[in-house]
mmCIF file of C-alpha atoms in Angstrom:
data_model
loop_
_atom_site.group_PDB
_atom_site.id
_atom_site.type_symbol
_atom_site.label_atom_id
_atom_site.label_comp_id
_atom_site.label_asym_id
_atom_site.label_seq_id
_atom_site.Cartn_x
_atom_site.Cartn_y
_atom_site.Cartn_z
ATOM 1 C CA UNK A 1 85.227 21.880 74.706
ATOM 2 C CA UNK A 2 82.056 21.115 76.796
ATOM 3 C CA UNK A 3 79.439 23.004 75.490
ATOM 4 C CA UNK A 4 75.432 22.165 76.755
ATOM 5 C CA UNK A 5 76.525 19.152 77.917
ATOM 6 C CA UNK A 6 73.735 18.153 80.433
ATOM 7 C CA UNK A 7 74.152 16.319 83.421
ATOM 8 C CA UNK A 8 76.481 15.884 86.410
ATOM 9 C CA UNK A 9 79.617 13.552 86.805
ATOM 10 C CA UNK A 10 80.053 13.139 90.506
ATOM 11 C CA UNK A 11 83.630 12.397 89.916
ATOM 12 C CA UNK A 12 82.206 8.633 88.860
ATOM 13 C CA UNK A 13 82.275 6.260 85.800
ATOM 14 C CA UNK A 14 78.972 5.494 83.884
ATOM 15 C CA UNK A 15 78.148 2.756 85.847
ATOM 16 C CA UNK A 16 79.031 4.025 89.466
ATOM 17 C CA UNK A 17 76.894 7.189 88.495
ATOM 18 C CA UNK A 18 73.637 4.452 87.399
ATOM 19 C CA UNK A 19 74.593 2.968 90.704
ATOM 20 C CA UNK A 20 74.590 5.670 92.663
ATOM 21 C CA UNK A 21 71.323 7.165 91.283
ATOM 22 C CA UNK A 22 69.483 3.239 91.669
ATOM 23 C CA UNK A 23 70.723 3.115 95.453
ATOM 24 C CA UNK A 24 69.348 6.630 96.005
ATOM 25 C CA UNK A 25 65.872 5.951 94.322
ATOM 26 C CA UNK A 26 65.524 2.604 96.375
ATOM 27 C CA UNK A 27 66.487 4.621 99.328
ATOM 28 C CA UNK A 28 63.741 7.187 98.694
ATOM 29 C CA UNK A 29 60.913 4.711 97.919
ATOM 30 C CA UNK A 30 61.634 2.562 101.067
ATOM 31 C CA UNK A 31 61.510 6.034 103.643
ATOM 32 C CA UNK A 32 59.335 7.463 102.168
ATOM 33 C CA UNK A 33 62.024 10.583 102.028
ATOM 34 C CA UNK A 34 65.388 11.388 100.943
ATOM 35 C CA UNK A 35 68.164 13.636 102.607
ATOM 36 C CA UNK A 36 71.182 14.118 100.538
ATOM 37 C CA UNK A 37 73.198 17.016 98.986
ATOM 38 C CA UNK A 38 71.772 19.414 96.936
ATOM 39 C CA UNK A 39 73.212 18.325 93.729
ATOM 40 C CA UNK A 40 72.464 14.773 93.827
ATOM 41 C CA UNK A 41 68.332 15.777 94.848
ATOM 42 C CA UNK A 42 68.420 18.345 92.048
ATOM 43 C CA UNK A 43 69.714 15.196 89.717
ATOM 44 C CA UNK A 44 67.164 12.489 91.460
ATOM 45 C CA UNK A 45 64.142 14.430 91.391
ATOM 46 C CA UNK A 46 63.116 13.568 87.872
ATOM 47 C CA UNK A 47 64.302 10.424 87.966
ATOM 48 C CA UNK A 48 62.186 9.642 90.663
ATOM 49 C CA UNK A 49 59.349 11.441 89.071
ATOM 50 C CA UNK A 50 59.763 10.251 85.622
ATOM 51 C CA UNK A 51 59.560 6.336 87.188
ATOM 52 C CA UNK A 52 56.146 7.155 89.022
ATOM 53 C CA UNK A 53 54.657 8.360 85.710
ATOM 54 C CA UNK A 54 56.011 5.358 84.224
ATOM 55 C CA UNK A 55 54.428 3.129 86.658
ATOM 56 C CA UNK A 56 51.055 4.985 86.720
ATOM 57 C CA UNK A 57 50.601 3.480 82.621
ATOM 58 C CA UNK A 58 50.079 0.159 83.081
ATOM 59 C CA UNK A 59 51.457 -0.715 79.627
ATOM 60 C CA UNK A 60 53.884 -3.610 79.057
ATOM 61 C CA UNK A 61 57.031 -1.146 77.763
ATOM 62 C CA UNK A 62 56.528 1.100 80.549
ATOM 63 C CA UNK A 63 56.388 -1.844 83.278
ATOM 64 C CA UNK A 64 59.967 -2.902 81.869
ATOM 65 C CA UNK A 65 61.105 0.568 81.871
ATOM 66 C CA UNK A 66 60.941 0.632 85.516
ATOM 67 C CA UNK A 67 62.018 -2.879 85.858
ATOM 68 C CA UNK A 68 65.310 -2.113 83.611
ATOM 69 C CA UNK A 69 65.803 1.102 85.739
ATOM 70 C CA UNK A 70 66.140 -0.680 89.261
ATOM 71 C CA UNK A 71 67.019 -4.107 88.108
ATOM 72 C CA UNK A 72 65.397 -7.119 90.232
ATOM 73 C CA UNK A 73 63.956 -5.529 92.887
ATOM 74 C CA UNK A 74 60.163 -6.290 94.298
ATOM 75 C CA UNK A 75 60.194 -4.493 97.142
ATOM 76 C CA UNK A 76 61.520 -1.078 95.183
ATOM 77 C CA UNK A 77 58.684 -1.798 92.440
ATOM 78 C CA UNK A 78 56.344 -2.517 94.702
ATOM 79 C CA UNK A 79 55.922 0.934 96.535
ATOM 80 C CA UNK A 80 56.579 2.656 93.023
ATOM 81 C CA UNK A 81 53.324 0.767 92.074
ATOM 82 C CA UNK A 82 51.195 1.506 95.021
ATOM 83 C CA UNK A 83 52.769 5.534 95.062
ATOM 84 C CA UNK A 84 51.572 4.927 91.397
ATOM 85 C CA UNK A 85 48.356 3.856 91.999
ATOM 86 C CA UNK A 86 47.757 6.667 95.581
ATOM 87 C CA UNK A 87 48.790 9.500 92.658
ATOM 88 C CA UNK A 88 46.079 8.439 89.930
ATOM 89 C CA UNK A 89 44.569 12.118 90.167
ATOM 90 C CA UNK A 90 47.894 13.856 89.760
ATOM 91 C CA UNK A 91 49.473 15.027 86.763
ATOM 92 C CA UNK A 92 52.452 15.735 87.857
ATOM 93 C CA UNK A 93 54.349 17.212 90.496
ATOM 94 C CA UNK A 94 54.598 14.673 93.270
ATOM 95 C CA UNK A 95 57.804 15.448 94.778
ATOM 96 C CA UNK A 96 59.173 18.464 96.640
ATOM 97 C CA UNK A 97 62.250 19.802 97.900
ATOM 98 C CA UNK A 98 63.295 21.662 101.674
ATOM 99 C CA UNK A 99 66.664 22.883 101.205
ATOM 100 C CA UNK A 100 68.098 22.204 105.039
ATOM 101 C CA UNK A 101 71.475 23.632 106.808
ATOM 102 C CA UNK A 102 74.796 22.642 105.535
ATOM 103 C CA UNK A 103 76.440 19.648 106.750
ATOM 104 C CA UNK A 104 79.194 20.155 109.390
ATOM 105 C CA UNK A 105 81.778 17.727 108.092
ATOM 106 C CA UNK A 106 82.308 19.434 104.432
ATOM 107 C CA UNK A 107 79.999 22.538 104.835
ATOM 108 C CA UNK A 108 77.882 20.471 101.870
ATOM 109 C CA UNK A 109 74.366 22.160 100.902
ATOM 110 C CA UNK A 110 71.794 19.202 102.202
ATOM 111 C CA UNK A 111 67.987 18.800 100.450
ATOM 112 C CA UNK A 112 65.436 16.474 101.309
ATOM 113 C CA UNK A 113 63.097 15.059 98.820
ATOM 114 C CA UNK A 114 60.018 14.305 99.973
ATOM 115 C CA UNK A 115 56.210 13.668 98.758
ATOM 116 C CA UNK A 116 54.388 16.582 97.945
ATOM 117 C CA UNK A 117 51.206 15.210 99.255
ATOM 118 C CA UNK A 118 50.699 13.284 102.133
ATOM 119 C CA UNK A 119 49.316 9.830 101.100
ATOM 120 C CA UNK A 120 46.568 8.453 103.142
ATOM 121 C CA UNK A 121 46.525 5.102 104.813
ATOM 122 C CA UNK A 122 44.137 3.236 102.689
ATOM 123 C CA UNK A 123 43.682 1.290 106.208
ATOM 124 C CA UNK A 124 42.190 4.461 107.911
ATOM 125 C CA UNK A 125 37.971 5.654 106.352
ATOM 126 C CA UNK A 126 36.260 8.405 106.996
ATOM 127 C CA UNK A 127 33.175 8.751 109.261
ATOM 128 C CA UNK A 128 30.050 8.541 108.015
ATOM 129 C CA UNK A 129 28.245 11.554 110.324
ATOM 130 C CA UNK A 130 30.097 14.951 110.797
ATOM 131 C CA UNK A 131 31.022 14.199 114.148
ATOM 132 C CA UNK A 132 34.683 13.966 115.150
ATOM 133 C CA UNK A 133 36.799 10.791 115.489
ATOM 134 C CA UNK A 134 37.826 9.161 118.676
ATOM 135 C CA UNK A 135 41.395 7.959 119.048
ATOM 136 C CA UNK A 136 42.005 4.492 119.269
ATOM 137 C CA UNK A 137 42.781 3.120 123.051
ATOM 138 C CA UNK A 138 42.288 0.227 125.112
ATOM 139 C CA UNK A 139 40.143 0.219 127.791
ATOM 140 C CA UNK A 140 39.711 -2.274 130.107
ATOM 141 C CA UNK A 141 41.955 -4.849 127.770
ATOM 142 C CA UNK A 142 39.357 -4.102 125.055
ATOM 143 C CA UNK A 143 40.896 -2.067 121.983
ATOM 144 C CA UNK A 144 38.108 0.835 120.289
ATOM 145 C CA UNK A 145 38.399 1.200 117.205
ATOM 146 C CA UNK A 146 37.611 4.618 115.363
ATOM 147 C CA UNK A 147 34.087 5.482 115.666
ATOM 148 C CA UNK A 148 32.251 8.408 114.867
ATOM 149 C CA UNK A 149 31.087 10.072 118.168
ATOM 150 C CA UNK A 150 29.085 13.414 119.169
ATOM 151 C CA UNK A 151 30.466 15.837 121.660
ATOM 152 C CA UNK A 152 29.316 14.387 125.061
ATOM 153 C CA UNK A 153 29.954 10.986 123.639
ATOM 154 C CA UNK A 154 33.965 12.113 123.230
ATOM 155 C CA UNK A 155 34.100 13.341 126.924
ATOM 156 C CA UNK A 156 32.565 10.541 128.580
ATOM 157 C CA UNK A 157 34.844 8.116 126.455
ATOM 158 C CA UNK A 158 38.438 10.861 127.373
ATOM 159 C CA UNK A 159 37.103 10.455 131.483
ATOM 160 C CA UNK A 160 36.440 6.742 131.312
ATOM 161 C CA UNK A 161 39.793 6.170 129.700
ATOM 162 C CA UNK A 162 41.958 8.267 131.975
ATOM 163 C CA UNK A 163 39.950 6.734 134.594
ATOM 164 C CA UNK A 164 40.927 3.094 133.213
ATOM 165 C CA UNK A 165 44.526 3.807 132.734
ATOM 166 C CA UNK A 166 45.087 5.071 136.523
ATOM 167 C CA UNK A 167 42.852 1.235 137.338
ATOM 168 C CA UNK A 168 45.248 -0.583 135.098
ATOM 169 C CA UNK A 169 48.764 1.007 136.450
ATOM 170 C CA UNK A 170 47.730 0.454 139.978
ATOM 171 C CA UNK A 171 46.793 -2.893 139.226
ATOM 172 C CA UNK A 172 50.112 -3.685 137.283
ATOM 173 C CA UNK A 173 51.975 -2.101 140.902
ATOM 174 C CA UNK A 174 49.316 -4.732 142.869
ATOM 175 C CA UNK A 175 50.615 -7.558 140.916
ATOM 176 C CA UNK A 176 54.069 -6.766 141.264
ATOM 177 C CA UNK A 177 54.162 -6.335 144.709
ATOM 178 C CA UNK A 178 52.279 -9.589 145.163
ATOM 179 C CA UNK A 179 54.782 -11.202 142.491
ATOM 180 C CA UNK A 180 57.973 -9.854 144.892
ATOM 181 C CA UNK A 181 56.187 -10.741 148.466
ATOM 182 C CA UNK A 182 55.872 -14.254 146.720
ATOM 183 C CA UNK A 183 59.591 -14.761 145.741
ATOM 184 C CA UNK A 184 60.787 -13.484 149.203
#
């Protein structure tokens, strides 16, 4: 008799079930996101969790805890390390779960794992002043980068860009039209 026996089979072996969980954890670290049924997500989620808190000790057992969990793979370890490192202030909790509609094929209940919080590009600071941000475009060939700007500032830069854009594309249709009358 099975009694308090925890865990799910899958209708696998040992190894095709170690497999199956290692493929969906590299799967989730690469996206960024995991959709899959609800049973395997329910079984993932604190494997996945249990391997970030892992990583986020930097001791030598953990390290090959992680390393003996998905085998030889940098790139997988890689983003565990940096989520690691993004989800210093956390004590837990980092993934979620949105239960989605069923699939059509087998009528199986789908989840998607996801990130609880969003992480922030470490590319991407803040603003010094309490101004708002202005989105990054090219104008005139030149790229802006994001810069701090008052009000009027914002405006003038949103009319000089629209302004730029309708330059450029009749430019581009000026050039083309020269480039055809010049093959004819």
């Amino acid at each position: 008799m099975k009694k308090h026996v925890a865990g799910r089979k899958f209708s696998r072996d040992t190894t095709s079930r170690r497999a199956m969980y290692r493929a969906l954890v590299r799967d989730f670290f690469m996206h960024d996101s995991l959709t899959t049924t609800s049973a395997k997500a329910m079984t993932i989620l604190p494997i996945i969790e249990r391997l970030i808190a892992s990583a986020k000790s930097s001791t030598l057992s953990q390290r090959r805890s992680v390393y003996s969990f998905l085998g030889n793979d940098r790139k997988t370890t890689d983003k565990i390390y940096e989520f690691s490192k993004k989800m210093k202030t956390t004590a837990g909790g980092y993934l979620k779960y949105v239960n989605l509609p069923s699939r059509k094929g087998d009528n199986a209940p789908l989840t998607r794992i996801e990130l609880s919080q969003k992480l922030e590009n470490s590319l991407v600071k803040k603003g010094v002043s309490g101004g708002k941000k202005a989105d990054t475009t090219k104008v005139d060939g030149a790229k802006k980068s994001n810069v701090t700007l008052s009000e009027p500032e914002q405006s003038a830069l949103k009319k000089n860009s629209e302004s730029a854009k309708k330059g450029s594309i009749s430019n581009v249709l000026q050039k083309l039209s020269l480039k055809r009358k010049a093959r004819d």
